[in-house]
Every structure is written in C-alpha cells, then in structure tokens.
Tab-separated table of C-alpha atoms in Angstrom:
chain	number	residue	atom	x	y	z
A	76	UNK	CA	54.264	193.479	-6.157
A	77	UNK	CA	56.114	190.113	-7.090
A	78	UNK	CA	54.268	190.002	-10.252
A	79	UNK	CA	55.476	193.023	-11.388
A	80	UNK	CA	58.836	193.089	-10.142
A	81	UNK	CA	59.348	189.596	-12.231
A	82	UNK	CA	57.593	191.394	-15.561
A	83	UNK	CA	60.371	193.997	-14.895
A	84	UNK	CA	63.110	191.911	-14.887
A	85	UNK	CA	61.759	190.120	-17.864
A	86	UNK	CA	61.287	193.273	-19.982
A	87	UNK	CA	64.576	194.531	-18.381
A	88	UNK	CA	66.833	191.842	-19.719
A	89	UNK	CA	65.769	191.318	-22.911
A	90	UNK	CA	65.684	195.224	-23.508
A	91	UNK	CA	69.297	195.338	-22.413
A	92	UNK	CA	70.208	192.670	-25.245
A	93	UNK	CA	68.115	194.973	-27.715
A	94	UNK	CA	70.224	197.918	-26.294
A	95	UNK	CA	72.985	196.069	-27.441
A	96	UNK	CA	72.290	195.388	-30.834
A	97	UNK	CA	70.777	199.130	-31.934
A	98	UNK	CA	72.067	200.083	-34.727
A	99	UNK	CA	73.822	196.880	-36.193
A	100	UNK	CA	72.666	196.007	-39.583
A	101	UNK	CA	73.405	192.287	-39.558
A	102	UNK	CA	71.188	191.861	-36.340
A	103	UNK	CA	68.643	193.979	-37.087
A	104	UNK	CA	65.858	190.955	-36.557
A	105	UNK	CA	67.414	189.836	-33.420
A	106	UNK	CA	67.082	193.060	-32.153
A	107	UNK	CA	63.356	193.170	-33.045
A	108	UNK	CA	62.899	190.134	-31.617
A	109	UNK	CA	64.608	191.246	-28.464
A	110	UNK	CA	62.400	194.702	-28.517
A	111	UNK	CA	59.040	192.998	-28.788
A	112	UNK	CA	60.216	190.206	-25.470
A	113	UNK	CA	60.667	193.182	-23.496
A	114	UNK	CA	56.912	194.210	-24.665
A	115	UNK	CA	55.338	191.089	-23.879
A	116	UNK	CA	55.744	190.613	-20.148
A	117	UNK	CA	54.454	194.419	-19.288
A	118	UNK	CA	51.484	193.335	-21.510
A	119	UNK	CA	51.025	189.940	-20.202
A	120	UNK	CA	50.605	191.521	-16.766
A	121	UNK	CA	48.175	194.386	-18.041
A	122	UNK	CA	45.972	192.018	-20.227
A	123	UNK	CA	45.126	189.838	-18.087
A	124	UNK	CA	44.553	191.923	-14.576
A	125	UNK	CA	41.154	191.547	-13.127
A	126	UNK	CA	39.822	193.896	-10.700
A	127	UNK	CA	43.055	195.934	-10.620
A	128	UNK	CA	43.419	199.696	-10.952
A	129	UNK	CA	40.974	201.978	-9.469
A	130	UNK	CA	38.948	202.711	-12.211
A	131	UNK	CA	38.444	199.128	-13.524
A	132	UNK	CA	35.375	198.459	-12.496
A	133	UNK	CA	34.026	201.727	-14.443
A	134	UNK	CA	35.879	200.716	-17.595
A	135	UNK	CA	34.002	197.170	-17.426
A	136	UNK	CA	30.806	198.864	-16.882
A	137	UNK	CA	31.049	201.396	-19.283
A	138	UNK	CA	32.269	198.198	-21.972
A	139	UNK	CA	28.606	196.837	-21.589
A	140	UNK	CA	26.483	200.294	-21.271
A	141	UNK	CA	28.423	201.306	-24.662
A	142	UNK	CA	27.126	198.208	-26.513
A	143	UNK	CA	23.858	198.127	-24.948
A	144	UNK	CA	23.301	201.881	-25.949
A	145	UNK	CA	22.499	202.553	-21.870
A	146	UNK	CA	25.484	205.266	-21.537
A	147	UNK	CA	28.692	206.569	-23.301
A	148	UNK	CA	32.236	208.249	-22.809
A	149	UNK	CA	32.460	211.953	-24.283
A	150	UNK	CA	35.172	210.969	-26.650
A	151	UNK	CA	33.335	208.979	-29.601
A	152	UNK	CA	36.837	207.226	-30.413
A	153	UNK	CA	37.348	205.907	-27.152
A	154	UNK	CA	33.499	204.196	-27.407
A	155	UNK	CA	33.782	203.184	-31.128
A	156	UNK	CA	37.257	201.356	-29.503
A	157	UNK	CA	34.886	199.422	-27.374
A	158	UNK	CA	32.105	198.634	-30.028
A	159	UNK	CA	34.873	197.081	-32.543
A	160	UNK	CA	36.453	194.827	-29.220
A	161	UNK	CA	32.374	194.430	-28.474
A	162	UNK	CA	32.249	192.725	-32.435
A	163	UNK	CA	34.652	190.035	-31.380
A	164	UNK	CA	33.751	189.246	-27.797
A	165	UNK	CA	30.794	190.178	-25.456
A	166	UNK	CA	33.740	189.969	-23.015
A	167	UNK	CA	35.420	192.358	-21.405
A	168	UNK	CA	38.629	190.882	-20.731
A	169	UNK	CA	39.771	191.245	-24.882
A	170	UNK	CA	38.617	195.224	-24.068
A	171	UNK	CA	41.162	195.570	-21.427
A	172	UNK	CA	43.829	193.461	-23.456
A	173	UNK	CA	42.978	195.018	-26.313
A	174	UNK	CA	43.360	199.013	-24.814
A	175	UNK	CA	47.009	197.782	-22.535
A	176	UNK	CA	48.105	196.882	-26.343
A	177	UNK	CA	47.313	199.718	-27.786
A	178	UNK	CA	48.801	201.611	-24.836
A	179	UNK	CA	52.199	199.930	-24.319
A	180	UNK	CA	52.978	199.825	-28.040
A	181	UNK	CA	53.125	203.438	-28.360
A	182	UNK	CA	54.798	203.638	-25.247
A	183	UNK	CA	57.430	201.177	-26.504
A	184	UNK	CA	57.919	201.875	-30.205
A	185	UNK	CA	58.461	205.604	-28.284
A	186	UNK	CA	60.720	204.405	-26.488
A	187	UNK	CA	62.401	202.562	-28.621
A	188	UNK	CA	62.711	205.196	-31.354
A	189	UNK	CA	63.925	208.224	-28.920
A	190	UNK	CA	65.654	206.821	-25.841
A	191	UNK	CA	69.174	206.945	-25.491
A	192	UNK	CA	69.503	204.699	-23.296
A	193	UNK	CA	66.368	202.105	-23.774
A	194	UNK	CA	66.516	199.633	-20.567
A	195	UNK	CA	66.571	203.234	-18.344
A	196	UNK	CA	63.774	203.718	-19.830
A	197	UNK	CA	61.717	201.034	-19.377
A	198	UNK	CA	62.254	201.060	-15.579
A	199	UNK	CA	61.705	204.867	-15.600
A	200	UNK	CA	58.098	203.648	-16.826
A	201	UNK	CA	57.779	201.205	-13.917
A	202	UNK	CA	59.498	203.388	-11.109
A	203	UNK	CA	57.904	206.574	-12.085
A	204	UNK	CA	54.329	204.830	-11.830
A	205	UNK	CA	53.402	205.923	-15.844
A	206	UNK	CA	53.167	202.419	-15.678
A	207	UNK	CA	50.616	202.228	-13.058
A	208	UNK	CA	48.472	204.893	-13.908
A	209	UNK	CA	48.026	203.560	-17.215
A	210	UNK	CA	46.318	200.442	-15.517
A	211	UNK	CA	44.035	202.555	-13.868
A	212	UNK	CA	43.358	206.275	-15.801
A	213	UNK	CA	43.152	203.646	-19.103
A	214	UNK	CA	42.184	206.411	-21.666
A	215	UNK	CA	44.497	208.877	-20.409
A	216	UNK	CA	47.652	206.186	-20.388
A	217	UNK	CA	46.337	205.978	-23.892
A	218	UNK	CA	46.696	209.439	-24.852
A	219	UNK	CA	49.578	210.051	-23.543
A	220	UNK	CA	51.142	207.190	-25.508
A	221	UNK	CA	50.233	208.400	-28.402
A	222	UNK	CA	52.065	211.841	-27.399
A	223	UNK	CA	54.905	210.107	-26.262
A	224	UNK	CA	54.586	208.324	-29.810
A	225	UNK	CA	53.896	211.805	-31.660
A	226	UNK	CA	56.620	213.411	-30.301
A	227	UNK	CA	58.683	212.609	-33.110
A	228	UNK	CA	56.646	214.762	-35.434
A	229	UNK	CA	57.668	217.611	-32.978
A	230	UNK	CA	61.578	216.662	-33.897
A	231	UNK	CA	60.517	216.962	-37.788
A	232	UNK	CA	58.377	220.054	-37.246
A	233	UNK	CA	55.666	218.450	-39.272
A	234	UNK	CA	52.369	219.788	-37.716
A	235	UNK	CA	50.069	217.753	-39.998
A	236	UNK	CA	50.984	214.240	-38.676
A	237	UNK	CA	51.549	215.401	-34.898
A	238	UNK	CA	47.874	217.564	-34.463
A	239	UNK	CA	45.966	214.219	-36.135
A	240	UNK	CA	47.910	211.673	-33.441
A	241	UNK	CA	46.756	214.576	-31.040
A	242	UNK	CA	43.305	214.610	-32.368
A	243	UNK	CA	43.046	211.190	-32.474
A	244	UNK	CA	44.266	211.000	-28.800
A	245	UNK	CA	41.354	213.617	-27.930
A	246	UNK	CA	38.912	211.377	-29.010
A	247	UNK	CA	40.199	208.692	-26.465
A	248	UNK	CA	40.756	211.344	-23.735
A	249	UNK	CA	40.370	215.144	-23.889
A	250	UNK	CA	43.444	215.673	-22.031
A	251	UNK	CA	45.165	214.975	-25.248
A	252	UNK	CA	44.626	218.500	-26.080
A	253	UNK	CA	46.585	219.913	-23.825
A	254	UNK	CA	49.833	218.756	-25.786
A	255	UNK	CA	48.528	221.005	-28.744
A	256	UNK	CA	50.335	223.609	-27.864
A	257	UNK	CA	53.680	221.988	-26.903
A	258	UNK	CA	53.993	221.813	-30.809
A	259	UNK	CA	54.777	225.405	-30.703
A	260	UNK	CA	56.984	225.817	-27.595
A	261	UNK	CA	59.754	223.138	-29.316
A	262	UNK	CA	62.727	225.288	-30.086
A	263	UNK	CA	62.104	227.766	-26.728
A	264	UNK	CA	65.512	227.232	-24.861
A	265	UNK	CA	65.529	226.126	-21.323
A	266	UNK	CA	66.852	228.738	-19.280
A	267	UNK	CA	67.188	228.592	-15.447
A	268	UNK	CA	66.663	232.525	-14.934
A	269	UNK	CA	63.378	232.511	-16.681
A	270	UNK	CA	62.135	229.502	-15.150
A	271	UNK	CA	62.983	230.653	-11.507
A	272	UNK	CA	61.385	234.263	-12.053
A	273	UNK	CA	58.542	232.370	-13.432
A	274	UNK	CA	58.446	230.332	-10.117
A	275	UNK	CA	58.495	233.060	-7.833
A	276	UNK	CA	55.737	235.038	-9.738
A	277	UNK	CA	53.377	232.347	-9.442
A	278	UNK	CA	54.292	232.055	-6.025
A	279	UNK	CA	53.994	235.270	-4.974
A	280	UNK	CA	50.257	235.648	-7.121
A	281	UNK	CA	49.259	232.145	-5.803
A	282	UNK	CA	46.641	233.555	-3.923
A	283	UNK	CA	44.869	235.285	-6.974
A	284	UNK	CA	45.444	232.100	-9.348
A	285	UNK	CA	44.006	230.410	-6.973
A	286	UNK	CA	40.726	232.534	-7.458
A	287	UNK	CA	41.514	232.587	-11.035
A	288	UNK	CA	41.910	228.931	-11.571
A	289	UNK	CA	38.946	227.414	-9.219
A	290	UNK	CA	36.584	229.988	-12.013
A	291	UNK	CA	38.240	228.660	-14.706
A	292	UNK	CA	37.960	224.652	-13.658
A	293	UNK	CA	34.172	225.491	-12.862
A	294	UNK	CA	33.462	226.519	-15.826
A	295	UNK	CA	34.344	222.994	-17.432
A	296	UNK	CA	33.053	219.712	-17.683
A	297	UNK	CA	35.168	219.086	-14.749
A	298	UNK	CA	33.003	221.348	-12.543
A	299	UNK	CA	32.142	218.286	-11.074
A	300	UNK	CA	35.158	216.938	-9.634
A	301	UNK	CA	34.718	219.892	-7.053
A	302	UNK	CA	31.375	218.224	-5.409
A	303	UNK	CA	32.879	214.763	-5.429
A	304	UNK	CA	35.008	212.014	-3.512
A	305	UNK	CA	37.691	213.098	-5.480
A	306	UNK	CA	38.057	216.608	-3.935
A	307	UNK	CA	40.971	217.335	-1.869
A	308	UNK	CA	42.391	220.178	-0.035
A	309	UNK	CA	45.845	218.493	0.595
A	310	UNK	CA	48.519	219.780	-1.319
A	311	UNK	CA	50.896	216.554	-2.938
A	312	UNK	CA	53.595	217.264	-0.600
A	313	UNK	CA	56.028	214.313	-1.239
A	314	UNK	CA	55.079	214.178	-5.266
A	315	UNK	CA	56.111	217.921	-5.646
A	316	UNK	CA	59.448	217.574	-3.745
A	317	UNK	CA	60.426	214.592	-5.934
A	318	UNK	CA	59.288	216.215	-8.773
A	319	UNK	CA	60.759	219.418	-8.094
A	320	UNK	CA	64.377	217.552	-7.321
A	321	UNK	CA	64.238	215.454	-10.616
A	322	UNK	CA	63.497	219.276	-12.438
A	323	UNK	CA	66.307	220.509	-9.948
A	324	UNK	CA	69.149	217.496	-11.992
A	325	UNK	CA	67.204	218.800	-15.657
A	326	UNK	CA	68.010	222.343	-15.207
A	327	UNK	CA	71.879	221.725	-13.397
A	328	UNK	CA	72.477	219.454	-16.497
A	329	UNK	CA	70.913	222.068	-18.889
A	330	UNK	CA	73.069	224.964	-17.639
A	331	UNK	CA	76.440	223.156	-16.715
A	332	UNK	CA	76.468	219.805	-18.807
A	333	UNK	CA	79.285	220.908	-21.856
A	334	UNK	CA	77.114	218.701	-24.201
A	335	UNK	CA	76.423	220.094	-27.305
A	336	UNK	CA	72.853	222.603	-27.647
A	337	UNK	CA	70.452	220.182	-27.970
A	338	UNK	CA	66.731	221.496	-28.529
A	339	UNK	CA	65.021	218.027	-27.420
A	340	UNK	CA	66.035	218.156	-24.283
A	341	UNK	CA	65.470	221.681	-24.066
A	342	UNK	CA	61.605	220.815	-24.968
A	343	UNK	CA	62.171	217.929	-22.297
A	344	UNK	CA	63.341	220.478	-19.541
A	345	UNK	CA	60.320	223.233	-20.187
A	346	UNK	CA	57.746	220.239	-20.014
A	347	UNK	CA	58.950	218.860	-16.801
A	348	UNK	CA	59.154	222.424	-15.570
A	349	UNK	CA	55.501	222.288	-16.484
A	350	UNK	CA	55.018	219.322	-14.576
A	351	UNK	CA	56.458	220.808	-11.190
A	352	UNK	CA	54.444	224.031	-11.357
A	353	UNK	CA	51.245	222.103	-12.113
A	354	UNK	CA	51.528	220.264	-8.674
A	355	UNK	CA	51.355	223.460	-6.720
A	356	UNK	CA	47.539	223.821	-7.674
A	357	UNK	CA	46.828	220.242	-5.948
A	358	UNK	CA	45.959	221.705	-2.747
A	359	UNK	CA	43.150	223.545	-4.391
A	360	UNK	CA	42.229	221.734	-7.777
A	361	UNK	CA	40.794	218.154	-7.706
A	362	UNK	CA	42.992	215.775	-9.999
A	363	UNK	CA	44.915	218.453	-11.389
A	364	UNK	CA	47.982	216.161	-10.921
A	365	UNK	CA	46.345	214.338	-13.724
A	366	UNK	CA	47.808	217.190	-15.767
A	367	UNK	CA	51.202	216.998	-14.184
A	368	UNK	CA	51.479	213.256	-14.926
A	369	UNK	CA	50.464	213.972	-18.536
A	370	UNK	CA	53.581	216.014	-19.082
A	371	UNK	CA	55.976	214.135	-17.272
A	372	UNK	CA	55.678	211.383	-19.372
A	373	UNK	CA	58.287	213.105	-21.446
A	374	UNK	CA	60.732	211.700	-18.429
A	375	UNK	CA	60.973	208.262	-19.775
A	376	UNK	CA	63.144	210.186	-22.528
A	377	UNK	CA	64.347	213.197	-20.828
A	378	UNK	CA	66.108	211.533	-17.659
A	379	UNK	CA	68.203	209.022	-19.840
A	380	UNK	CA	69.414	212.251	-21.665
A	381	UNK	CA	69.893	213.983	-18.578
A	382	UNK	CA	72.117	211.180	-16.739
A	383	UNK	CA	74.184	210.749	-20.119
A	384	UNK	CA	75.428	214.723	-20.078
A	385	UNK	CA	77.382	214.067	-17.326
A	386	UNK	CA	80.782	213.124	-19.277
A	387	UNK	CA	82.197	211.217	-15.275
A	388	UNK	CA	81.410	207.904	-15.348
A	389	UNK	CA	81.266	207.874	-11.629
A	390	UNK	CA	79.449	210.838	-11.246
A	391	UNK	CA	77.153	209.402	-13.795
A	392	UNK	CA	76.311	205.705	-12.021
A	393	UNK	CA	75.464	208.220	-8.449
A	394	UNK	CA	73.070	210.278	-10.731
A	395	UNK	CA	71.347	207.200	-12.556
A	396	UNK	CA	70.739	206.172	-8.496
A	397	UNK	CA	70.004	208.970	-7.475
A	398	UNK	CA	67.248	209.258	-10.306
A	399	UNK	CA	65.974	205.518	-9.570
A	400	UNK	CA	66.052	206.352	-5.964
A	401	UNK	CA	63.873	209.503	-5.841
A	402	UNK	CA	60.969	207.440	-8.159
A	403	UNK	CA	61.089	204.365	-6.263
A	404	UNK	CA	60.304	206.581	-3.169
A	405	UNK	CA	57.314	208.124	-4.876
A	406	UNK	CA	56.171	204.665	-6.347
A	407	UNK	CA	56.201	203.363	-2.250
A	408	UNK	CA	54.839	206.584	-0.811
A	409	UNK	CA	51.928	206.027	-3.899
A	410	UNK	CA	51.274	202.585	-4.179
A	411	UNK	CA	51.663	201.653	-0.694
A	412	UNK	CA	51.369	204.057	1.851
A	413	UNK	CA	48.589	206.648	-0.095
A	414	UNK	CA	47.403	203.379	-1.836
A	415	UNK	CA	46.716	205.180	-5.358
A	416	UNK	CA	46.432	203.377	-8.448
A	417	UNK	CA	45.236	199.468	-6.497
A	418	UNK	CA	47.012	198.033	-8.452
A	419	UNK	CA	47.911	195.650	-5.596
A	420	UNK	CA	47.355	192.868	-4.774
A	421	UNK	CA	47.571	191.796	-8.177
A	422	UNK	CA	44.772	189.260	-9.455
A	423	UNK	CA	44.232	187.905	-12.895
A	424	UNK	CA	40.771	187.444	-14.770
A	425	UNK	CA	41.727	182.866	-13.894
A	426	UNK	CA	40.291	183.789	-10.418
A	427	UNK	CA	36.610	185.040	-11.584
C-alpha cells in the first residue's frame, strides 16, 4: 500500500496548488501544469502494474487471443482498442498503459471540470476504491469514466453528445447502458419522503423481487455468473451500511442545507440513492454491486458538494472526516480483510 499512498500524496499536492489557481487568468498554464502532475503519479502506478488486479491476467490473455483471432470481448470497441495498441507493440504492457490513460483522463478532466472542491476529489477516488476497481474491472473503470466525463452533457441537456459518449462507452463495456436513462431523470428533485417510501416498498416486496430479479438476470448474458465462482449468497453487509450512511449526509444536506436549489446535486442524491438500493440484491444476485459501483461514481462530485452546504466551518472539517473516515473503512474492510480488487502487493512489469 506504500506505493499508492506516495502516488496519493503526489497527486494530492500538486492538485491542491491547481485548486488554488482555478479560475485566475494570468495562471491559467500553471494551473494546467499543476492539473496534469496530479495525473501523472495515479497513471505511473496503473501503467506500469504487473500482475495486479484480479482480472489482469484475463485482460493479458484476451490482448493476444484478440490479435491472434483465437477469441474476442462482446463489445467490438473495447477489441478494436486492443488491435490499434496490438499495431504498435506485440506487448501487453502499452495495452494496460494505454487503457489506465484513457481511464484516468476522463476521470480527471471530470473532475477537474465539475468538482468543487478538486483535491477532495481526488482522494474520494482513492478512498472510495473507484480507483481500485478500475485496475481490476478495466473496461468497466473505462465506462464509467466516460460517464463521469459525459455528465456534463446532462448539465447542458444536450442528448446528442451525452447518448454517443454512452454508446461509445457500451462498446467498451455494456454496463455503459445503464446510464442511458439517467439522461432523463436530471431535473427529478431529491426528496427524502419519496425516497424512504420507496425504501420500505422494496423492502417489504423483497421477497417477490427477489423472484422477479433472479428471472430477469437469467435471462441475460449474465446467466452465467449464477453457475460460477463468482456466485454468492452473502449479502455486502459492511458496503451497504457505509453506503447507506454516506446517502444518510446526501439526503440531511438536501433537505436542511439553506443552499440555494441546485438540480446537480439533486441528480447526485437520486443516483447514490440508486447505489444504496442496488446493494440490497447482493445477497441474491452475483456481481450486482458492479451496478452499485457504476453509479456511485457520481460521489467523487457529489460528496465535495455535499460537505460544502454546510455554511459552519467546524461542522464542515467533522463532516469532510467523517466522509474520509467511512471510505477508508470500506477501502480496509475491501482491500484487506475481503481481499477484493489484489491490488496488493503491488508489483511492476521491471520484475517479469
């Protein structure tokens, strides 16, 4: 974990001196120099990993069956991705630099472009084990950049530009499509009521969602998740709680901040509300936390928002710990204990 803790710090203090110069005209090249240092150690770290993240080993095989015409990924832009890296090198170290670019830019230009708070952020990425995933789930960290990325298109309300990011992220992993209809749901207002009478009904009907749902998943490609290693029958215990506390601070600052209406973070609350309720079907769905993860993304922008509505500068420094706290729980409970991700220890592609 040293290795990462040290890109952190790195990325942290040179996106504290971008932070600083936002928005002034007469430093606006210092500031870009600033953003893209506190790129470069995160992709340092990713590019040159050998051997970490759980699915790595598929990724590398899949680089050579692609190119040698022996096997294929459903999503043609995801294996045209590795034919163009293929052109260059035979390789595939460049693949796996080439995709944790790809990834972290859209992350970053994201994050740069909608964060109020940009160095929050960046350790919200870390701490909240986006970061992680990405390493291992490569295609989906991909798509979900490009949301995160696309998300600005939801702001404008121009459909065009966000359904072809979307599109485009589909071909790299299907999940992308389940952030077409988000488009449509910007502008629904938060409100605590609805959301706890939406809880309770799924409570209460669990049992026959539950019947509903397992149909439903069968009927997919993802049938086969239910006959595999990856099928589980315990429910995410710890990962819900945490989840379900950070929702907790989205909906108190929703319905008491005095901050102005402000429809983004609205959008922000209903997808992590999303992202709670789609943690109660782990006990019965294989991976469906997969899902979860792909809408709490929006967190790396929604929690600096969050923290910043409360107007006590006090208050505010005990919920910005508070925050941190609850995800570096999750990220030991994770990393360490469950041992999801391997992403430790980390090794680079020096000791082949």
């Amino acid at each position: 974990m040293t290795v990462y803790l040290i890109m952190l710090a790195i990325s942290l203090f040179f996106a504290s001196c971008a932070g600083r110069l936002r928005g002034m005209q007469e430093y606006r090249r210092n500031f870009r120099v600033c953003a893209v240092l506190s790129f470069l150690p995160f992709f340092i770290v990713s590019a040159i990993r050998f051997e970490v993240g759980t699915d790595w080993s598929i990724y590398d095989r899949y680089f050579y069956a692609i190119n040698e015409g022996t096997d294929q990924f459903k999503e043609r832009i995801f294996n045209l991705l590795n034919k163009a890296v293929y052109v260059f090198s035979s390789d595939s170290q460049l693949f796996f630099a080439v995709t944790a670019a790809l990834s972290l830019i859209f992350v970053f230009l994201a994050i740069y472009k909608h964060s109020v708070y940009i160095p929050f952020s960046i350790l919200l990425f870390f701490v909240s084990t986006i970061y992680f995933n990405s390493l291992n789930q490569m295609r989906q960290g991909l798509a979900m950049g490009i949301f995160l990325f696309a998300f600005r298109y939801i702001e404008k309300r121009d459909w065009k530009k966000y359904f072809l990011w979307i599109l485009i992220g589909a071909g790299i992993h299907l999940s992308a499509l389940l952030f077409l209809p988000l488009y449509f749901i910007y502008g629904w207002k938060a409100e605590l009521k609805k959301h706890l009478i939406l809880f309770g009904a799924i409570l209460v009907f669990m049992p026959v969602l539950k019947v509903v749902l397992i149909k439903v998943v069968s009927l997919t490609p993802y049938a086969w998740y239910f006959e595999s290693l990856f099928k589980q029958n315990d429910f995410l215990l710890a990962g819900f709680l945490i989840s379900f506390l950070i929702l907790v601070l989205h909906e108190y600052y929703n319905n008491v901040s005095d901050s102005e209406e402000d429809t983004s973070y609205s959008f922000m609350v209903n997808m992590q509300w999303l992202s709670t309720v789609v943690l109660l079907c782990t006990g019965f769905i294989p991976q469906v936390s997969r899902i979860s993860s792909a809408f709490e993304v929006i967190a790396l922008l929604s929690v600096p928002k969050m923290v910043l509505r409360e107007k006590n500068r006090n208050r505010r420094i005990v919920v910005y710990c508070i925050v941190t706290l609850l995800f570096v729980v999750r990220l030991i409970y994770y990393v360490y204990i469950c041992g999801f991700f391997h992403v430790i220890p980390y090794k680079t592609f020096f000791s082949r």
